[in-house]
PDB file of C-alpha atoms in Angstrom:
ATOM      1  CA  UNK A   1       0.000   0.000   0.000  1.00  0.00           C
ATOM      2  CA  UNK A   2       1.305   3.485  -0.803  1.00  0.00           C
ATOM      3  CA  UNK A   3       0.585   6.019   1.957  1.00  0.00           C
ATOM      4  CA  UNK A   4      -0.102   9.753   1.718  1.00  0.00           C
ATOM      5  CA  UNK A   5       3.637  10.475   1.683  1.00  0.00           C
ATOM      6  CA  UNK A   6       4.202   8.092  -1.276  1.00  0.00           C
ATOM      7  CA  UNK A   7       5.954   5.616   0.983  1.00  0.00           C
ATOM      8  CA  UNK A   8       5.296   1.905   0.560  1.00  0.00           C
ATOM      9  CA  UNK A   9       3.838   0.257   3.679  1.00  0.00           C
ATOM     10  CA  UNK A  10       3.384  -3.451   4.393  1.00  0.00           C
ATOM     11  CA  UNK A  11      -0.038  -4.934   5.135  1.00  0.00           C
ATOM     12  CA  UNK A  12      -0.738  -8.255   6.848  1.00  0.00           C
ATOM     13  CA  UNK A  13      -4.012  -9.779   7.958  1.00  0.00           C
ATOM     14  CA  UNK A  14      -6.809 -12.240   7.389  1.00  0.00           C
ATOM     15  CA  UNK A  15     -10.033 -12.640   5.434  1.00  0.00           C
ATOM     16  CA  UNK A  16     -12.621 -15.005   6.920  1.00  0.00           C
ATOM     17  CA  UNK A  17     -15.205 -17.273   5.274  1.00  0.00           C
ATOM     18  CA  UNK A  18     -17.802 -14.473   5.392  1.00  0.00           C
ATOM     19  CA  UNK A  19     -15.506 -12.112   3.406  1.00  0.00           C
ATOM     20  CA  UNK A  20     -14.743  -9.897   6.404  1.00  0.00           C
ATOM     21  CA  UNK A  21     -11.151  -8.793   6.883  1.00  0.00           C
ATOM     22  CA  UNK A  22      -8.811  -7.237   9.413  1.00  0.00           C
ATOM     23  CA  UNK A  23      -5.510  -5.969   8.023  1.00  0.00           C
ATOM     24  CA  UNK A  24      -2.697  -4.292   9.925  1.00  0.00           C
ATOM     25  CA  UNK A  25      -0.568  -1.663   8.174  1.00  0.00           C
ATOM     26  CA  UNK A  26       3.124  -1.313   9.085  1.00  0.00           C
ATOM     27  CA  UNK A  27       5.476   1.569   8.307  1.00  0.00           C
ATOM     28  CA  UNK A  28       9.183   1.013   9.016  1.00  0.00           C
ATOM     29  CA  UNK A  29       8.248  -1.988  11.181  1.00  0.00           C
ATOM     30  CA  UNK A  30       5.849   0.013  13.361  1.00  0.00           C
ATOM     31  CA  UNK A  31       2.076  -0.464  13.392  1.00  0.00           C
ATOM     32  CA  UNK A  32       0.646   2.464  11.400  1.00  0.00           C
ATOM     33  CA  UNK A  33      -3.021   1.591  10.959  1.00  0.00           C
ATOM     34  CA  UNK A  34      -5.783  -0.987  10.905  1.00  0.00           C
ATOM     35  CA  UNK A  35      -8.106  -1.695   7.982  1.00  0.00           C
ATOM     36  CA  UNK A  36     -11.340  -3.503   8.812  1.00  0.00           C
ATOM     37  CA  UNK A  37     -14.139  -4.244   6.409  1.00  0.00           C
ATOM     38  CA  UNK A  38     -15.842  -6.594   4.043  1.00  0.00           C
ATOM     39  CA  UNK A  39     -15.671  -7.727   0.428  1.00  0.00           C
ATOM     40  CA  UNK A  40     -19.058  -6.801  -1.034  1.00  0.00           C
ATOM     41  CA  UNK A  41     -21.117  -8.189  -3.903  1.00  0.00           C
ATOM     42  CA  UNK A  42     -19.408  -7.585  -7.242  1.00  0.00           C
ATOM     43  CA  UNK A  43     -15.915  -7.702  -5.731  1.00  0.00           C
ATOM     44  CA  UNK A  44     -15.785  -4.231  -4.181  1.00  0.00           C
ATOM     45  CA  UNK A  45     -14.193  -3.642  -0.796  1.00  0.00           C
ATOM     46  CA  UNK A  46     -15.771  -1.445   1.874  1.00  0.00           C
ATOM     47  CA  UNK A  47     -14.321  -0.665   5.276  1.00  0.00           C
ATOM     48  CA  UNK A  48     -12.638   1.677   7.696  1.00  0.00           C
ATOM     49  CA  UNK A  49      -8.994   2.612   8.157  1.00  0.00           C
ATOM     50  CA  UNK A  50      -8.053   3.700  11.683  1.00  0.00           C
ATOM     51  CA  UNK A  51      -4.971   4.741  13.586  1.00  0.00           C
ATOM     52  CA  UNK A  52      -3.595   2.082  15.946  1.00  0.00           C
ATOM     53  CA  UNK A  53      -5.155   3.873  18.944  1.00  0.00           C
ATOM     54  CA  UNK A  54      -8.515   4.239  17.140  1.00  0.00           C
ATOM     55  CA  UNK A  55      -8.655   8.021  17.656  1.00  0.00           C
ATOM     56  CA  UNK A  56      -8.799   8.785  13.914  1.00  0.00           C
ATOM     57  CA  UNK A  57     -10.653   6.801  11.294  1.00  0.00           C
ATOM     58  CA  UNK A  58     -11.671   7.150   7.673  1.00  0.00           C
ATOM     59  CA  UNK A  59     -14.101   5.086   5.605  1.00  0.00           C
ATOM     60  CA  UNK A  60     -12.930   3.663   2.279  1.00  0.00           C
ATOM     61  CA  UNK A  61     -14.503   1.890  -0.676  1.00  0.00           C
ATOM     62  CA  UNK A  62     -12.710   0.186  -3.567  1.00  0.00           C
ATOM     63  CA  UNK A  63     -14.503  -0.742  -6.779  1.00  0.00           C
ATOM     64  CA  UNK A  64     -13.468  -3.663  -8.957  1.00  0.00           C
ATOM     65  CA  UNK A  65     -13.058  -2.640 -12.593  1.00  0.00           C
ATOM     66  CA  UNK A  66     -12.283  -4.546 -15.757  1.00  0.00           C
ATOM     67  CA  UNK A  67     -10.016  -3.697 -18.597  1.00  0.00           C
TER      68      UNK A  67
END
């Protein structure tokens, strides 16, 4: 994942049988954020990114495209 400062961060996590996921974002080996959400019908991804302490959060939505 490329962050706001155009730096590449690592992401690790799991996706369960119900298409829900929890991913942890790391920057320079330090926990930088948590992405939680769900894969929705049609292959889109909807969720929330939050800081490790949960004080800031932002919703996100990714749309699957073809071509």
